[in-house]
Short mmCIF file of N, CA, C and O in Angstrom, two decimals:
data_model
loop_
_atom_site.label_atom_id
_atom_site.label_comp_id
_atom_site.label_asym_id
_atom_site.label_seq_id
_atom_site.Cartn_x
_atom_site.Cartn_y
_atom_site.Cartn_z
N UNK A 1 0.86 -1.18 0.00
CA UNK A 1 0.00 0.00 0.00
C UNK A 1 0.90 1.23 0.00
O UNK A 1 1.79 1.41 0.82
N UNK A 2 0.59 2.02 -0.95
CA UNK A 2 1.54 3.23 -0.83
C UNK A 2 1.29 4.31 -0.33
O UNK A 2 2.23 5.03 0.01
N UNK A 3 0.01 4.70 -0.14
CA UNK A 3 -0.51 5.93 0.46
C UNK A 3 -0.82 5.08 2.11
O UNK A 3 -1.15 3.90 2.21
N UNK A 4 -0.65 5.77 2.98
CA UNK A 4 -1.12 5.54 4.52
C UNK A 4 -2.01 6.49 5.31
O UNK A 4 -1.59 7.57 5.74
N UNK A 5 -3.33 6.02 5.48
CA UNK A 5 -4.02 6.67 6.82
C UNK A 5 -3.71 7.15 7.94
O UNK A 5 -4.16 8.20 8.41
N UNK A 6 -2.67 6.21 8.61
CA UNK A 6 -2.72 6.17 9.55
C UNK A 6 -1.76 7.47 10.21
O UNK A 6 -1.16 8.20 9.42
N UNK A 7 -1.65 7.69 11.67
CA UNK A 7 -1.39 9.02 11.89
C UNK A 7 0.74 8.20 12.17
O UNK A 7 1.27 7.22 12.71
N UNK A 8 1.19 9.49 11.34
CA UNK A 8 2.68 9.27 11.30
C UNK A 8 2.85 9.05 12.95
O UNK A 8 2.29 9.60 13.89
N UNK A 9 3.92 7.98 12.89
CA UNK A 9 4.99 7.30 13.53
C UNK A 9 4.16 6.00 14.67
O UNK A 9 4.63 5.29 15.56
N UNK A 10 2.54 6.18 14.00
CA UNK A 10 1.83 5.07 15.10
C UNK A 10 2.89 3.42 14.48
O UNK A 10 3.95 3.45 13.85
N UNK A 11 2.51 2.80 14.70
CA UNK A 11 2.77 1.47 14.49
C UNK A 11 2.45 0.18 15.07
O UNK A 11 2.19 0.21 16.27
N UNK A 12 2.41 -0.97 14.50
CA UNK A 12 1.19 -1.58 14.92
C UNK A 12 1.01 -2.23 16.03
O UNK A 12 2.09 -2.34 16.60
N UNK A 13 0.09 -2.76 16.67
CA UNK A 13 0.34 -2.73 18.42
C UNK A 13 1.20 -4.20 18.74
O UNK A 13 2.05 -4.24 19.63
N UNK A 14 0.86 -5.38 17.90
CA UNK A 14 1.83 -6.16 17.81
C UNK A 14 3.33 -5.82 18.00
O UNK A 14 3.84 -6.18 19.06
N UNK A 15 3.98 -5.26 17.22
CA UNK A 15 5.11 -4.80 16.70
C UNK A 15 5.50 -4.28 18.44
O UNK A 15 6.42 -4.75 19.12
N UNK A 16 4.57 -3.25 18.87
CA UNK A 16 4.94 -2.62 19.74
C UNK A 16 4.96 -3.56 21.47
O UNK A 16 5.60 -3.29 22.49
N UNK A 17 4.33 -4.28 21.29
CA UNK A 17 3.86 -5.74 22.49
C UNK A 17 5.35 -6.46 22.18
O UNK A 17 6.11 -6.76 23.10
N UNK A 18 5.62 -6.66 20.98
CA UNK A 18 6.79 -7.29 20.55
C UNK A 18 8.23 -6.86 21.60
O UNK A 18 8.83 -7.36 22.55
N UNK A 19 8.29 -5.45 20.61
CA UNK A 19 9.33 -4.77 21.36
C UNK A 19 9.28 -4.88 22.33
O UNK A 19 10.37 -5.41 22.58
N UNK A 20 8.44 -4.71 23.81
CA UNK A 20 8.17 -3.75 24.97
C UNK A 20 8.76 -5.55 25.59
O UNK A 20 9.61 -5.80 26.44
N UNK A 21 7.85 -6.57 24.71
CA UNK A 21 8.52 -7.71 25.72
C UNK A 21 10.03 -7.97 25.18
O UNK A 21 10.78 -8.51 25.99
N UNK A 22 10.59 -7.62 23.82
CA UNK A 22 12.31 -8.00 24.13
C UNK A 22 12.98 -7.11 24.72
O UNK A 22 14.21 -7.12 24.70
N UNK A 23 12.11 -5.95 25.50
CA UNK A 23 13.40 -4.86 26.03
C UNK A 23 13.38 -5.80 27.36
O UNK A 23 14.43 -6.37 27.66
N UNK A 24 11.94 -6.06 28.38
CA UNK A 24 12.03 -6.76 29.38
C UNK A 24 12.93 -7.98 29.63
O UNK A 24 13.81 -7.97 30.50
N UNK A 25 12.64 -9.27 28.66
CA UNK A 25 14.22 -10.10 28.38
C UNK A 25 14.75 -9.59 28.20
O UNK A 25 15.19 -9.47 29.35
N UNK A 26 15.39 -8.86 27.58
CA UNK A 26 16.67 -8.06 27.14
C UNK A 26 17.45 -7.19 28.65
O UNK A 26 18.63 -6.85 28.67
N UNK A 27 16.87 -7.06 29.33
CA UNK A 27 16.73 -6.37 31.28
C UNK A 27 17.45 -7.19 31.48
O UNK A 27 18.65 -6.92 31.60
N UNK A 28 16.80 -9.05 31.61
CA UNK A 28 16.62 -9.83 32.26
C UNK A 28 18.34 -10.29 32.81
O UNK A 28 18.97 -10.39 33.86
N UNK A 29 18.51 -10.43 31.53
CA UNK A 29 20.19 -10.55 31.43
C UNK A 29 20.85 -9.62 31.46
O UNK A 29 22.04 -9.94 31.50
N UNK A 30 20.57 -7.84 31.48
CA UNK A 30 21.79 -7.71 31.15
C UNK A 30 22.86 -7.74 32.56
O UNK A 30 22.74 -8.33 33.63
N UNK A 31 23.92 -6.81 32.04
CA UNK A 31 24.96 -6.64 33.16
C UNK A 31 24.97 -5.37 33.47
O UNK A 31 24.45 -4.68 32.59
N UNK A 32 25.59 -4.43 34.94
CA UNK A 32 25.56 -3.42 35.00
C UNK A 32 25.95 -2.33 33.80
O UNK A 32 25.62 -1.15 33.90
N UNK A 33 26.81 -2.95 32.46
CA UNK A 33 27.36 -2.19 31.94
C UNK A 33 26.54 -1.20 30.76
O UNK A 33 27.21 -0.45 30.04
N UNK A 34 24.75 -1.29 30.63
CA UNK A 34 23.91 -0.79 29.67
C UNK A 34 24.16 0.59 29.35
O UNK A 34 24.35 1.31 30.34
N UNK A 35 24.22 1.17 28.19
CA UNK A 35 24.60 2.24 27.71
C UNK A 35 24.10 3.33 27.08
O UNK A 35 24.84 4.23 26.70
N UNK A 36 22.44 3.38 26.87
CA UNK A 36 21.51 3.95 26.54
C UNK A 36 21.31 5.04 27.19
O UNK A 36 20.84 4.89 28.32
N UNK A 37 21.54 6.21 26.80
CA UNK A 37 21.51 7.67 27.83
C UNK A 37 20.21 8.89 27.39
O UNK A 37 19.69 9.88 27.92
N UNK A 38 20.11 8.19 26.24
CA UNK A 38 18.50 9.67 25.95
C UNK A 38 18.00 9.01 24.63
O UNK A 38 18.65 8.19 23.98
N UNK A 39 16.88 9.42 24.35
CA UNK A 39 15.89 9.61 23.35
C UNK A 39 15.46 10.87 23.12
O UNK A 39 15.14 11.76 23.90
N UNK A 40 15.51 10.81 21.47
CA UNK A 40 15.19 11.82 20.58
C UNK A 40 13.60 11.72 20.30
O UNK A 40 13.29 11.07 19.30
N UNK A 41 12.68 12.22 20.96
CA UNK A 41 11.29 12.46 20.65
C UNK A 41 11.04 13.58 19.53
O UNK A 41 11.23 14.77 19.79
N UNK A 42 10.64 13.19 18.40
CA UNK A 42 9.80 14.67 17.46
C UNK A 42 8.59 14.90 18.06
O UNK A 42 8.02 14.10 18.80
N UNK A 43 8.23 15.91 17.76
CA UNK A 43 6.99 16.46 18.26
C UNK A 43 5.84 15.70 18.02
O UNK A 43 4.80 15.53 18.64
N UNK A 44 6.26 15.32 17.01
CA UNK A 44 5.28 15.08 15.77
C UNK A 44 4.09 14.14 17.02
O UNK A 44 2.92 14.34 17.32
N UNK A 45 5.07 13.12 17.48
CA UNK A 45 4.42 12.06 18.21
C UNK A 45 3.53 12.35 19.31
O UNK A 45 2.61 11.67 19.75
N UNK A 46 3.99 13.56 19.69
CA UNK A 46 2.81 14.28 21.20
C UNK A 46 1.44 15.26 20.26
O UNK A 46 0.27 15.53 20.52
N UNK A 47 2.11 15.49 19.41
CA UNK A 47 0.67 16.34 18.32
C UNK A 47 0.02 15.18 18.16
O UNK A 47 -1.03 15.17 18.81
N UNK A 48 0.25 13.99 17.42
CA UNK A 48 -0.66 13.11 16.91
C UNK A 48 -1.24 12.77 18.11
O UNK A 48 -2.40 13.18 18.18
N UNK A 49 -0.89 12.21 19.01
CA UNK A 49 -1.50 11.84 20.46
C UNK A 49 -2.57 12.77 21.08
O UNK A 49 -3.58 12.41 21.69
N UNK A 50 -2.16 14.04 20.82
CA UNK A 50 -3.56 15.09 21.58
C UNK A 50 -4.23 15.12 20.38
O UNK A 50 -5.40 15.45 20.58
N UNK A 51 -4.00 14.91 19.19
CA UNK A 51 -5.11 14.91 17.53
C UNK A 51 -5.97 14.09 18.03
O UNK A 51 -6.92 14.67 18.57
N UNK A 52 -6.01 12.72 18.06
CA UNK A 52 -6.31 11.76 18.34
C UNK A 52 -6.65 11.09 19.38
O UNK A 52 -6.95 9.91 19.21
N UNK A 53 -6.70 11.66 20.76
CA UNK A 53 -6.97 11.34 21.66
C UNK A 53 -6.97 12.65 22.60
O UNK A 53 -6.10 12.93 23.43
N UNK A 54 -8.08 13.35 22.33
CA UNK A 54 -8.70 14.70 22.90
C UNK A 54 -8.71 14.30 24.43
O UNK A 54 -7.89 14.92 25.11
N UNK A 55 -9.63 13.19 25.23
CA UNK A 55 -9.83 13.26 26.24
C UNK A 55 -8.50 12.35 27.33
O UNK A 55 -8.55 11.98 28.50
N UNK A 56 -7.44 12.25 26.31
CA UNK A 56 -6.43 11.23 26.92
C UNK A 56 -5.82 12.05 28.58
O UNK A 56 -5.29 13.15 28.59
N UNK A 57 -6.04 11.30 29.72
CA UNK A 57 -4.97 12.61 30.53
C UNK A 57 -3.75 12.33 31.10
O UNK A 57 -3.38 13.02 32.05
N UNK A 58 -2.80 11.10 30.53
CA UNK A 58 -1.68 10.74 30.10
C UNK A 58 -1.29 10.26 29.04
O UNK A 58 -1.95 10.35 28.00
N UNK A 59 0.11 9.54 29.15
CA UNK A 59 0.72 8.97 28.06
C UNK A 59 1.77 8.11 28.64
O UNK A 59 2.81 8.51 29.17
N UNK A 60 1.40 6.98 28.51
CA UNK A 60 1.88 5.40 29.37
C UNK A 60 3.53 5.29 28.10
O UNK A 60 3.42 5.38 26.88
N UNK A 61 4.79 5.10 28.80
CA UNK A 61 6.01 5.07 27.84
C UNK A 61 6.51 4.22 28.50
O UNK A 61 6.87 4.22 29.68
N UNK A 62 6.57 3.08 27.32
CA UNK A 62 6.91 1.70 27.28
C UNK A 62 8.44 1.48 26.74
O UNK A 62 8.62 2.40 25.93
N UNK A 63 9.40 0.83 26.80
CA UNK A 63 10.77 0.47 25.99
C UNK A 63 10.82 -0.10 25.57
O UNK A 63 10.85 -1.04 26.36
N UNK A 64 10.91 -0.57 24.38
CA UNK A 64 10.98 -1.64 23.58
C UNK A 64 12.32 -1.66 23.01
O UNK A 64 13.23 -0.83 23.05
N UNK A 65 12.22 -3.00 22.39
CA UNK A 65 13.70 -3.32 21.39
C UNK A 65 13.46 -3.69 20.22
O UNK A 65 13.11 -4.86 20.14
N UNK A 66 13.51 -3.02 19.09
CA UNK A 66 12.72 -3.65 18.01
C UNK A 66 13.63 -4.94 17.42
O UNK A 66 13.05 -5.79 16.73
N UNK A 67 14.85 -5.05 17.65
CA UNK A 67 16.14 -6.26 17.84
C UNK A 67 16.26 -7.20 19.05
O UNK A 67 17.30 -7.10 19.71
N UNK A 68 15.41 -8.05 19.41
CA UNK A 68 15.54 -8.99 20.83
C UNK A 68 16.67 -8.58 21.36
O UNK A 68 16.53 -8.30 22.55
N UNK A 69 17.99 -8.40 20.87
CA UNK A 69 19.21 -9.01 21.68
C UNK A 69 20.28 -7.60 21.49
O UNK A 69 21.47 -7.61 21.80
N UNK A 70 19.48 -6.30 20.84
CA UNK A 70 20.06 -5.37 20.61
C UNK A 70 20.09 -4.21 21.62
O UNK A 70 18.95 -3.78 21.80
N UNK A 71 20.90 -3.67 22.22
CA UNK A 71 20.25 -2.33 23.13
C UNK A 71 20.25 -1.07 22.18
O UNK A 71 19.82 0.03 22.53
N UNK A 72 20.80 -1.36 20.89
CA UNK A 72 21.28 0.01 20.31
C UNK A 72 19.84 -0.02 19.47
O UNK A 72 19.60 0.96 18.76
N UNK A 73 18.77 -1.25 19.52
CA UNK A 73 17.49 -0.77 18.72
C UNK A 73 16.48 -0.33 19.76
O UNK A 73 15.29 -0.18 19.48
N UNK A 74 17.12 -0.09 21.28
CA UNK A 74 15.68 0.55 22.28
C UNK A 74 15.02 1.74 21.37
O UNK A 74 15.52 2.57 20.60
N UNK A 75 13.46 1.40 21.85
CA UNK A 75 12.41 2.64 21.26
C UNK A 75 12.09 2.97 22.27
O UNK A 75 12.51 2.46 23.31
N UNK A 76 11.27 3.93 22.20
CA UNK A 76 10.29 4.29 23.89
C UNK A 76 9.26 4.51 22.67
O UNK A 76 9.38 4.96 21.53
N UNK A 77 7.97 3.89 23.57
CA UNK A 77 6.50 3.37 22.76
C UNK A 77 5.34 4.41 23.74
O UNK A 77 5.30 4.48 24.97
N UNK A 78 4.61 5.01 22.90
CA UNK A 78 3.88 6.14 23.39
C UNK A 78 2.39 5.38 23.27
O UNK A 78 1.87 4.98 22.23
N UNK A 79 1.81 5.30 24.71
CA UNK A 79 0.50 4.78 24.64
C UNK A 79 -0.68 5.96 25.36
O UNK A 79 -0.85 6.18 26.56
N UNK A 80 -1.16 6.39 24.54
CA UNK A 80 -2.20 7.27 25.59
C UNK A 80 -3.47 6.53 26.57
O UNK A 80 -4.12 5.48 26.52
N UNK A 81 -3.41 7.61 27.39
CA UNK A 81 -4.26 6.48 28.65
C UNK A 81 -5.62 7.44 29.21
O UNK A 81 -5.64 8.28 30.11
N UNK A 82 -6.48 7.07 28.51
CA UNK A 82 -8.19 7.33 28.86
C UNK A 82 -8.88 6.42 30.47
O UNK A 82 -9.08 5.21 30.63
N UNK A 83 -9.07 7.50 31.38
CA UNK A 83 -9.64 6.86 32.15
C UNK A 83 -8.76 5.95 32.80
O UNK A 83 -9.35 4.96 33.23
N UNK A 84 -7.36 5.99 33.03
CA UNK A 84 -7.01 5.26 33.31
C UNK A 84 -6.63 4.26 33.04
O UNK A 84 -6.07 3.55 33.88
N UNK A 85 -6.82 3.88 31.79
CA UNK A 85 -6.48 3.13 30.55
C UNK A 85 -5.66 2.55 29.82
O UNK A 85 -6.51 1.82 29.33
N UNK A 86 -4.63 2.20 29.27
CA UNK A 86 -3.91 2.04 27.58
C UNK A 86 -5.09 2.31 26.80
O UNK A 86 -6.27 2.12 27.12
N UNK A 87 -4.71 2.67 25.97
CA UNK A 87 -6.03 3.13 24.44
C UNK A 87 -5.44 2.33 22.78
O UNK A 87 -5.81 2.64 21.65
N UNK A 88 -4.41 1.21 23.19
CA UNK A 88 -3.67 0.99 22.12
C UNK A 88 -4.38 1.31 20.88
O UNK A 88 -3.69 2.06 20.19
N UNK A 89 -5.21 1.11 20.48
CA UNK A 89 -6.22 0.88 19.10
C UNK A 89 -7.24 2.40 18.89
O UNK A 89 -7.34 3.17 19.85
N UNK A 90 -7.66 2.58 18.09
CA UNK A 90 -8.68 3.68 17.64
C UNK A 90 -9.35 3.18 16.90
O UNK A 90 -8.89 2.50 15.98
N UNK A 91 -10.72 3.37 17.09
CA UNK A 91 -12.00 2.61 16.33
C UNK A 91 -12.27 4.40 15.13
O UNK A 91 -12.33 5.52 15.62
N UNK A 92 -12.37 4.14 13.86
CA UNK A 92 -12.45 4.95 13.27
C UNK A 92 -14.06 4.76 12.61
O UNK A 92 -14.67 3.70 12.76
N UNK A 93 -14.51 5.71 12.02
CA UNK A 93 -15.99 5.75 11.39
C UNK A 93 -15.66 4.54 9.96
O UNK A 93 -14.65 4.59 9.27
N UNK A 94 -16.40 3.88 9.84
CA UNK A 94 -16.49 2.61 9.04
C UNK A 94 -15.99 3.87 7.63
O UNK A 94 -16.46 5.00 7.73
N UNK A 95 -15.32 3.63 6.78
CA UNK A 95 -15.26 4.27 5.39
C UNK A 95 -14.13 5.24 5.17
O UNK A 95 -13.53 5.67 4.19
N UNK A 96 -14.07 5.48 7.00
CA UNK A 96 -13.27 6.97 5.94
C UNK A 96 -11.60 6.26 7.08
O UNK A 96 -11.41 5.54 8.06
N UNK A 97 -10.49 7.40 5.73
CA UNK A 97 -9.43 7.07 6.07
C UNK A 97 -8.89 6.48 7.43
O UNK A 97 -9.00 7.21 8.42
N UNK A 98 -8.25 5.07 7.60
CA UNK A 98 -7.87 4.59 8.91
C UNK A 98 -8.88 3.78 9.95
O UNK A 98 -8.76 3.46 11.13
N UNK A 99 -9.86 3.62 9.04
CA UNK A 99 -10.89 3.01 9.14
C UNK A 99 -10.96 1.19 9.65
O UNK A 99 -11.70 0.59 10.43
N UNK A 100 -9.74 0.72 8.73
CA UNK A 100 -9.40 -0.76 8.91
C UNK A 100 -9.81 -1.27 7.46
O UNK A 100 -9.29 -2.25 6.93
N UNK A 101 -11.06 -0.26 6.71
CA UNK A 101 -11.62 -0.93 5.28
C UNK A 101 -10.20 -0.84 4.50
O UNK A 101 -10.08 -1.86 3.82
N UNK A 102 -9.23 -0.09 4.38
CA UNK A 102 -8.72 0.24 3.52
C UNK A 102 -7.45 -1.17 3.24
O UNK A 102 -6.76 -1.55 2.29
N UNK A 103 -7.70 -1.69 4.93
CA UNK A 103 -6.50 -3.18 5.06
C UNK A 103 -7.45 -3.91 4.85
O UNK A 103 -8.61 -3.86 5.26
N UNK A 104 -6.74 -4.91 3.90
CA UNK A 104 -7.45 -6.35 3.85
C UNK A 104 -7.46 -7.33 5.11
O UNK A 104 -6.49 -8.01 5.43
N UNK A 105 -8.70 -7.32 5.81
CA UNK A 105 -9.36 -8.06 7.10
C UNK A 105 -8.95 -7.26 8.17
O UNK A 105 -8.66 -7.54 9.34
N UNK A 106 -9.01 -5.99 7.41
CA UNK A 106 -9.17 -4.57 8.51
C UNK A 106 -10.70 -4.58 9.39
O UNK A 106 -11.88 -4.70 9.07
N UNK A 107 -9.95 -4.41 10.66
CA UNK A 107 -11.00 -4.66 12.02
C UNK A 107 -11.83 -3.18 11.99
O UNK A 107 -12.90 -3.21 12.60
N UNK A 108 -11.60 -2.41 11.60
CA UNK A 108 -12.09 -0.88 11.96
C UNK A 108 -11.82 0.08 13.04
O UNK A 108 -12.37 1.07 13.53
N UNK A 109 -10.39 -0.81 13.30
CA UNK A 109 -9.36 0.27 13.94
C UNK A 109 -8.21 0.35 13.53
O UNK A 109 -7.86 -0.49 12.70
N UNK A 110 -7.31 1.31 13.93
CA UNK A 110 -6.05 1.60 13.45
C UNK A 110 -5.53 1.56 14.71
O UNK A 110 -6.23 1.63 15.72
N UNK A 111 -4.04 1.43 14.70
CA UNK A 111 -3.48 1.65 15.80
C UNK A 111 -3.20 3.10 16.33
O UNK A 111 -3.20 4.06 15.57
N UNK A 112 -2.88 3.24 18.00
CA UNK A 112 -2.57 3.90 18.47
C UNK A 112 -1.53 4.13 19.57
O UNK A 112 -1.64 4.78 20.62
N UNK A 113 -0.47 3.44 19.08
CA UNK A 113 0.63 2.93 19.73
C UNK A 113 1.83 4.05 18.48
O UNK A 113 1.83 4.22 17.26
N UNK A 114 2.78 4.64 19.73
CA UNK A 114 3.29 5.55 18.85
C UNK A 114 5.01 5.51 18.88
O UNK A 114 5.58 5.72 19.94
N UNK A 115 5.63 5.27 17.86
CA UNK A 115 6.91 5.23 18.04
C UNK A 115 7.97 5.84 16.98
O UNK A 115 8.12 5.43 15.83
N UNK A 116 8.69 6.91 17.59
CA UNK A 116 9.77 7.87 16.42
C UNK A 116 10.71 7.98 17.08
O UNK A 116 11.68 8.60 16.65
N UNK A 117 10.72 7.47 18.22
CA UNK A 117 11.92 7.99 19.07
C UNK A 117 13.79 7.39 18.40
O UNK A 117 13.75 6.89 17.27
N UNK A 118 14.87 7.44 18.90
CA UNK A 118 15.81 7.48 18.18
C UNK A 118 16.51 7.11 20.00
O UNK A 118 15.98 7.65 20.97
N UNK A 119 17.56 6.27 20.13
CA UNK A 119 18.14 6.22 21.44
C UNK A 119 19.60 7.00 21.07
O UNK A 119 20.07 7.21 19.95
N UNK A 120 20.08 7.31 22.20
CA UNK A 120 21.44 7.90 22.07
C UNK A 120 22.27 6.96 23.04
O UNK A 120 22.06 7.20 24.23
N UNK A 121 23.26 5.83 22.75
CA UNK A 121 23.71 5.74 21.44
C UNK A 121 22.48 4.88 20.80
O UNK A 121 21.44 4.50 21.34
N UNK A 122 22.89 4.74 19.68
CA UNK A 122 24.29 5.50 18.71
C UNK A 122 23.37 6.93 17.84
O UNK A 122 23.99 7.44 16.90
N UNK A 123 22.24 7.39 18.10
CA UNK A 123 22.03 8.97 17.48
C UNK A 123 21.69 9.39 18.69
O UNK A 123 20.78 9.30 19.52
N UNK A 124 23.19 10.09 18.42
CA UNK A 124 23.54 11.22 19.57
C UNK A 124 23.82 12.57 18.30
O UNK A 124 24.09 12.59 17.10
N UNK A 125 23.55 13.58 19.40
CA UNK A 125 23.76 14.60 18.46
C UNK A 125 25.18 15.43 18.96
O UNK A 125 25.85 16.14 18.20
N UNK A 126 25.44 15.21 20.13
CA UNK A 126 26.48 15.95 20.83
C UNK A 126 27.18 15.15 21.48
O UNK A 126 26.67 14.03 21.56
N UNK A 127 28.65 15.33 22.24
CA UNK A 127 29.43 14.54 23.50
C UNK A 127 28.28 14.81 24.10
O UNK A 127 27.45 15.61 23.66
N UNK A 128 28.12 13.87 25.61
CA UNK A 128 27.48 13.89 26.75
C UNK A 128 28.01 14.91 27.54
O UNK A 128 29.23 14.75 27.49
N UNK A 129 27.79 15.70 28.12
CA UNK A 129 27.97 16.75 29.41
C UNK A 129 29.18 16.02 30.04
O UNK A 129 29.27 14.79 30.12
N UNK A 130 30.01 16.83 30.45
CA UNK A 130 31.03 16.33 31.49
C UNK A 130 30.59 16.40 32.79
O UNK A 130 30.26 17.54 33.08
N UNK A 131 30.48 15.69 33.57
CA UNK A 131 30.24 15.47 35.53
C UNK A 131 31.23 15.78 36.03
O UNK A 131 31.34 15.74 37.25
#
């Protein structure tokens, strides 16, 4: 499919269940020596989240690994939370864009699981601060 509905950097909640459980194994083992110091958030990902989820009054941030055995593929996974909630999914009006019609054995939701983030390492933009 070349054109996409769906709101930039969501992705699908699988994918994101995926990740969130190889960062937890990925914990399980490691050793004191983990090296992950920041994430690069675009905006983009907190606009789509208040677009899309008007009455949300958080945002649940999950870690994932999109590489089981990698630390240099950690994400941080943006879930908005209604009521107290996760909201992974968005039920859209049957027809129109993001709907689920547009996927073949589309449910009539899209996801709402959100991920752009970037770990530092290895995209770093600067040395780290000296202590």
């Amino acid at each position: 499919m070349s054109e996409s509905f769906f709101p930039e950097g969501s992705i699908p909640v699988i994918e994101a269940d995926q990740m969130i459980a190889n960062w937890k194994a990925f914990l399980t083992d490691q050793e004191p020596d983990f090296d992950i110091r920041s994430f690069l958030i675009p905006i983009a990902s907190f606009t789509n989240i208040v677009q899309f989820n008007p009455d949300a009054e958080a945002v649940r941030v999950h870690i994932g690994l999109e590489i089981a055995d990698d630390p240099t593929s950690a994400k941080l996974i943006f879930i908005p939370v209604v009521d107290g909630k996760e909201v992974r999914r968005i039920i859209m009006p049957q027809g129109q864009p993001g709907s689920g019609t547009e996927v073949e054995g589309g449910d009539g939701s899209q996801s709402n699981t959100y991920d752009m983030s970037k770990s530092c390492p290895p995209y770093c933009t600067e040395e780290p601060p000296v202590e």
